[in-house]
PDB file of C-alpha atoms in Angstrom:
ATOM      1  CA  UNK R1333    -234.395 -42.464-195.656  1.00 53.00           C
ATOM      2  CA  UNK R1334    -233.404 -39.091-196.481  1.00 65.00           C
ATOM      3  CA  UNK R1335    -232.170 -36.737-193.626  1.00 69.00           C
ATOM      4  CA  UNK R1336    -234.756 -34.177-192.596  1.00 87.00           C
ATOM      5  CA  UNK R1337    -234.083 -30.509-193.902  1.00 94.00           C
ATOM      6  CA  UNK R1338    -233.546 -28.235-191.011  1.00 95.00           C
ATOM      7  CA  UNK R1339    -235.291 -24.676-190.837  1.00 97.00           C
ATOM      8  CA  UNK R1340    -234.452 -22.034-188.498  1.00 97.00           C
ATOM      9  CA  UNK R1341    -237.726 -20.424-187.800  1.00 97.00           C
ATOM     10  CA  UNK R1342    -237.949 -17.071-185.983  1.00 97.00           C
ATOM     11  CA  UNK R1343    -241.013 -15.337-184.581  1.00 95.00           C
ATOM     12  CA  UNK R1344    -241.204 -13.085-181.473  1.00 94.00           C
ATOM     13  CA  UNK R1345    -244.937 -14.458-180.900  1.00 93.00           C
ATOM     14  CA  UNK R1346    -244.836 -17.689-179.155  1.00 95.00           C
ATOM     15  CA  UNK R1347    -248.323 -18.891-180.745  1.00 95.00           C
ATOM     16  CA  UNK R1348    -247.405 -18.139-184.130  1.00 91.00           C
ATOM     17  CA  UNK R1349    -244.114 -19.870-183.572  1.00 94.00           C
ATOM     18  CA  UNK R1350    -245.781 -22.817-182.092  1.00 96.00           C
ATOM     19  CA  UNK R1351    -248.262 -23.370-185.098  1.00 93.00           C
ATOM     20  CA  UNK R1352    -245.555 -22.910-187.667  1.00 93.00           C
ATOM     21  CA  UNK R1353    -243.405 -25.401-185.981  1.00 96.00           C
ATOM     22  CA  UNK R1354    -246.073 -27.814-185.953  1.00 96.00           C
ATOM     23  CA  UNK R1355    -246.916 -27.285-189.487  1.00 94.00           C
ATOM     24  CA  UNK R1356    -243.404 -27.749-190.809  1.00 95.00           C
ATOM     25  CA  UNK R1357    -242.509 -30.818-188.611  1.00 95.00           C
ATOM     26  CA  UNK R1358    -245.816 -32.523-189.778  1.00 94.00           C
ATOM     27  CA  UNK R1359    -244.431 -32.091-193.398  1.00 93.00           C
ATOM     28  CA  UNK R1360    -241.256 -33.823-192.304  1.00 93.00           C
ATOM     29  CA  UNK R1361    -238.891 -30.749-191.585  1.00 96.00           C
ATOM     30  CA  UNK R1362    -236.947 -30.484-188.541  1.00 96.00           C
ATOM     31  CA  UNK R1363    -237.618 -27.063-187.095  1.00 97.00           C
ATOM     32  CA  UNK R1364    -235.469 -25.008-184.673  1.00 97.00           C
ATOM     33  CA  UNK R1365    -237.894 -22.571-183.104  1.00 97.00           C
ATOM     34  CA  UNK R1366    -236.373 -19.325-182.025  1.00 97.00           C
ATOM     35  CA  UNK R1367    -238.140 -16.221-180.463  1.00 96.00           C
ATOM     36  CA  UNK R1368    -235.509 -13.508-181.283  1.00 96.00           C
ATOM     37  CA  UNK R1369    -233.204 -12.252-183.979  1.00 95.00           C
ATOM     38  CA  UNK R1370    -230.365 -12.297-181.848  1.00 96.00           C
ATOM     39  CA  UNK R1371    -230.784 -15.897-180.679  1.00 96.00           C
ATOM     40  CA  UNK R1372    -231.176 -16.931-184.410  1.00 96.00           C
ATOM     41  CA  UNK R1373    -227.970 -15.083-185.254  1.00 96.00           C
ATOM     42  CA  UNK R1374    -226.236 -17.113-182.797  1.00 95.00           C
ATOM     43  CA  UNK R1375    -227.629 -20.388-184.231  1.00 94.00           C
ATOM     44  CA  UNK R1376    -226.307 -19.373-187.608  1.00 96.00           C
ATOM     45  CA  UNK R1377    -222.827 -18.129-186.203  1.00 95.00           C
ATOM     46  CA  UNK R1378    -222.375 -21.641-184.521  1.00 94.00           C
ATOM     47  CA  UNK R1379    -223.705 -23.678-187.287  1.00 94.00           C
ATOM     48  CA  UNK R1380    -221.345 -25.296-190.220  1.00 92.00           C
ATOM     49  CA  UNK R1381    -222.330 -23.671-193.306  1.00 90.00           C
ATOM     50  CA  UNK R1382    -225.106 -25.630-195.194  1.00 90.00           C
ATOM     51  CA  UNK R1383    -226.234 -27.407-191.623  1.00 93.00           C
ATOM     52  CA  UNK R1384    -229.295 -25.200-191.856  1.00 95.00           C
ATOM     53  CA  UNK R1385    -231.516 -25.230-195.074  1.00 95.00           C
ATOM     54  CA  UNK R1386    -233.690 -22.359-194.638  1.00 96.00           C
ATOM     55  CA  UNK R1387    -233.908 -19.208-192.598  1.00 97.00           C
ATOM     56  CA  UNK R1388    -237.759 -18.471-192.199  1.00 96.00           C
ATOM     57  CA  UNK R1389    -238.668 -15.371-190.147  1.00 94.00           C
ATOM     58  CA  UNK R1390    -241.301 -12.897-189.382  1.00 91.00           C
ATOM     59  CA  UNK R1391    -240.694  -9.304-190.719  1.00 89.00           C
ATOM     60  CA  UNK R1392    -241.752  -7.392-187.522  1.00 88.00           C
ATOM     61  CA  UNK R1393    -239.841  -8.462-184.439  1.00 90.00           C
ATOM     62  CA  UNK R1394    -238.434  -6.348-181.503  1.00 91.00           C
ATOM     63  CA  UNK R1395    -234.767  -5.271-181.359  1.00 91.00           C
ATOM     64  CA  UNK R1396    -234.158  -6.453-184.984  1.00 92.00           C
ATOM     65  CA  UNK R1397    -236.671  -7.034-187.589  1.00 90.00           C
ATOM     66  CA  UNK R1398    -236.516  -9.824-190.109  1.00 91.00           C
ATOM     67  CA  UNK R1399    -234.999  -7.920-193.086  1.00 91.00           C
ATOM     68  CA  UNK R1400    -231.945  -6.945-191.002  1.00 93.00           C
ATOM     69  CA  UNK R1401    -231.916 -10.593-189.536  1.00 95.00           C
ATOM     70  CA  UNK R1402    -231.757 -11.974-193.077  1.00 94.00           C
ATOM     71  CA  UNK R1403    -229.006  -9.364-194.090  1.00 94.00           C
ATOM     72  CA  UNK R1404    -226.760 -10.299-191.115  1.00 95.00           C
ATOM     73  CA  UNK R1405    -227.425 -14.002-191.697  1.00 96.00           C
ATOM     74  CA  UNK R1406    -226.362 -13.729-195.277  1.00 94.00           C
ATOM     75  CA  UNK R1407    -223.235 -12.067-194.314  1.00 95.00           C
ATOM     76  CA  UNK R1408    -222.529 -14.981-192.064  1.00 95.00           C
ATOM     77  CA  UNK R1409    -223.652 -17.597-194.423  1.00 94.00           C
ATOM     78  CA  UNK R1410    -224.205 -16.167-197.932  1.00 93.00           C
ATOM     79  CA  UNK R1411    -225.896 -19.411-199.503  1.00 92.00           C
ATOM     80  CA  UNK R1412    -228.346 -19.594-196.645  1.00 94.00           C
ATOM     81  CA  UNK R1413    -231.954 -19.442-198.370  1.00 94.00           C
ATOM     82  CA  UNK R1414    -234.297 -16.947-196.474  1.00 94.00           C
ATOM     83  CA  UNK R1415    -237.869 -16.339-196.468  1.00 93.00           C
ATOM     84  CA  UNK R1416    -239.776 -13.671-194.656  1.00 91.00           C
ATOM     85  CA  UNK R1417    -243.520 -13.465-193.856  1.00 89.00           C
ATOM     86  CA  UNK R1418    -245.339 -10.477-192.573  1.00 83.00           C
ATOM     87  CA  UNK R1419    -248.886  -9.731-191.413  1.00 74.00           C
ATOM     88  CA  UNK R1420    -248.774  -6.832-193.797  1.00 66.00           C
ATOM     89  CA  UNK R1421    -249.108  -7.303-197.438  1.00 57.00           C
ATOM     90  CA  UNK R1422    -247.648  -3.717-198.245  1.00 60.00           C
ATOM     91  CA  UNK R1423    -244.446  -4.649-196.249  1.00 55.00           C
ATOM     92  CA  UNK R1424    -243.197  -6.334-199.325  1.00 54.00           C
ATOM     93  CA  UNK R1425    -240.787  -3.381-200.207  1.00 59.00           C
ATOM     94  CA  UNK R1426    -239.260  -3.719-196.806  1.00 61.00           C
ATOM     95  CA  UNK R1427    -238.346  -7.429-197.031  1.00 65.00           C
ATOM     96  CA  UNK R1428    -235.681  -6.697-199.453  1.00 73.00           C
ATOM     97  CA  UNK R1429    -232.909  -8.906-198.298  1.00 79.00           C
ATOM     98  CA  UNK R1430    -234.860 -12.285-198.489  1.00 86.00           C
ATOM     99  CA  UNK R1431    -235.184 -14.695-201.193  1.00 87.00           C
ATOM    100  CA  UNK R1432    -239.108 -15.008-200.922  1.00 86.00           C
ATOM    101  CA  UNK R1433    -241.675 -12.675-199.136  1.00 83.00           C
ATOM    102  CA  UNK R1434    -245.057 -13.937-198.178  1.00 83.00           C
ATOM    103  CA  UNK R1435    -247.629 -11.966-196.630  1.00 79.00           C
ATOM    104  CA  UNK R1436    -249.334 -14.011-193.747  1.00 70.00           C
ATOM    105  CA  UNK R1437    -252.944 -13.559-194.292  1.00 69.00           C
ATOM    106  CA  UNK R1438    -252.733 -13.429-198.244  1.00 67.00           C
ATOM    107  CA  UNK R1439    -251.039 -16.975-198.843  1.00 76.00           C
ATOM    108  CA  UNK R1440    -252.231 -20.275-197.671  1.00 83.00           C
ATOM    109  CA  UNK R1441    -250.163 -22.900-195.479  1.00 85.00           C
ATOM    110  CA  UNK R1442    -249.870 -25.135-198.601  1.00 88.00           C
ATOM    111  CA  UNK R1443    -248.535 -22.113-200.613  1.00 88.00           C
ATOM    112  CA  UNK R1444    -245.925 -21.515-197.822  1.00 89.00           C
ATOM    113  CA  UNK R1445    -244.956 -25.175-197.654  1.00 91.00           C
ATOM    114  CA  UNK R1446    -244.443 -25.369-201.459  1.00 91.00           C
ATOM    115  CA  UNK R1447    -242.198 -22.134-201.300  1.00 90.00           C
ATOM    116  CA  UNK R1448    -240.345 -23.767-198.688  1.00 92.00           C
ATOM    117  CA  UNK R1449    -239.814 -26.907-200.751  1.00 91.00           C
ATOM    118  CA  UNK R1450    -238.679 -25.188-203.668  1.00 89.00           C
ATOM    119  CA  UNK R1451    -236.372 -22.937-201.698  1.00 89.00           C
ATOM    120  CA  UNK R1452    -234.953 -26.039-199.828  1.00 89.00           C
ATOM    121  CA  UNK R1453    -234.469 -27.874-203.123  1.00 85.00           C
ATOM    122  CA  UNK R1454    -232.487 -25.174-204.807  1.00 68.00           C
ATOM    123  CA  UNK R1455    -229.990 -25.001-201.922  1.00 58.00           C
ATOM    124  CA  UNK R1456    -227.736 -27.894-203.182  1.00 53.00           C
ATOM    125  CA  UNK R1457    -224.651 -26.018-203.681  1.00 49.00           C
ATOM    126  CA  UNK R1458    -222.689 -25.157-206.794  1.00 46.00           C
ATOM    127  CA  UNK R1459    -223.056 -27.795-209.502  1.00 44.00           C
ATOM    128  CA  UNK R1460    -219.902 -29.875-210.294  1.00 43.00           C
ATOM    129  CA  UNK R1461    -218.077 -28.952-213.529  1.00 42.00           C
ATOM    130  CA  UNK R1462    -218.569 -31.384-216.425  1.00 41.00           C
ATOM    131  CA  UNK R1463    -215.934 -31.685-218.931  1.00 42.00           C
ATOM    132  CA  UNK R1464    -217.243 -30.721-222.488  1.00 44.00           C
ATOM    133  CA  UNK R1465    -217.911 -33.379-224.715  1.00 42.00           C
ATOM    134  CA  UNK R1466    -215.960 -33.367-227.944  1.00 45.00           C
ATOM    135  CA  UNK R1467    -217.712 -34.318-230.851  1.00 42.00           C
ATOM    136  CA  UNK R1468    -215.938 -35.944-233.784  1.00 45.00           C
ATOM    137  CA  UNK R1469    -217.226 -35.734-237.260  1.00 45.00           C
ATOM    138  CA  UNK R1470    -216.997 -38.857-239.268  1.00 46.00           C
ATOM    139  CA  UNK R1471    -214.532 -38.554-242.318  1.00 47.00           C
ATOM    140  CA  UNK R1472    -217.388 -39.100-244.847  1.00 47.00           C
ATOM    141  CA  UNK R1473    -219.764 -36.489-243.290  1.00 47.00           C
ATOM    142  CA  UNK R1474    -216.939 -33.857-243.319  1.00 47.00           C
ATOM    143  CA  UNK R1475    -215.928 -34.693-246.957  1.00 48.00           C
ATOM    144  CA  UNK R1476    -219.640 -34.730-248.050  1.00 43.00           C
ATOM    145  CA  UNK R1477    -220.145 -31.099-246.312  1.00 45.00           C
ATOM    146  CA  UNK R1478    -216.900 -30.068-248.169  1.00 47.00           C
ATOM    147  CA  UNK R1479    -218.121 -31.330-251.495  1.00 47.00           C
ATOM    148  CA  UNK R1480    -221.650 -29.520-251.291  1.00 45.00           C
ATOM    149  CA  UNK R1481    -220.139 -26.240-250.174  1.00 51.00           C
ATOM    150  CA  UNK R1482    -217.947 -26.196-253.414  1.00 49.00           C
TER     151      UNK R1482
END
């Protein structure tokens, strides 16, 4: 069995956080629900890089909005994928630090789950370097090409 992907889910609204946590857990994710941006930053600071698979947060939160949270989180862990959701569709221009922005009312839970699946799948780290394959031309083909060119 594959290990569950870990999502740090941040929202200052306890009900929204509870519903989102339930939605993600029923899809097989392990969720770390957090009610403040500051608490989320503490989690990220203490986590080993790569231990958290996704930061999912609301845009509008007290003390520190989601955009600032994502900016600071990426300073701590540059490879951490981040998704911001917001109740206002026209807030997309404010969510500039996130990898994905989703307006709450304008997207279905299924679309959110699919976007999360894609973001978490992309977070696999750098690809291993593969040595280039050298192709040796047979002597006959090389001689044939030389004869045709002449």
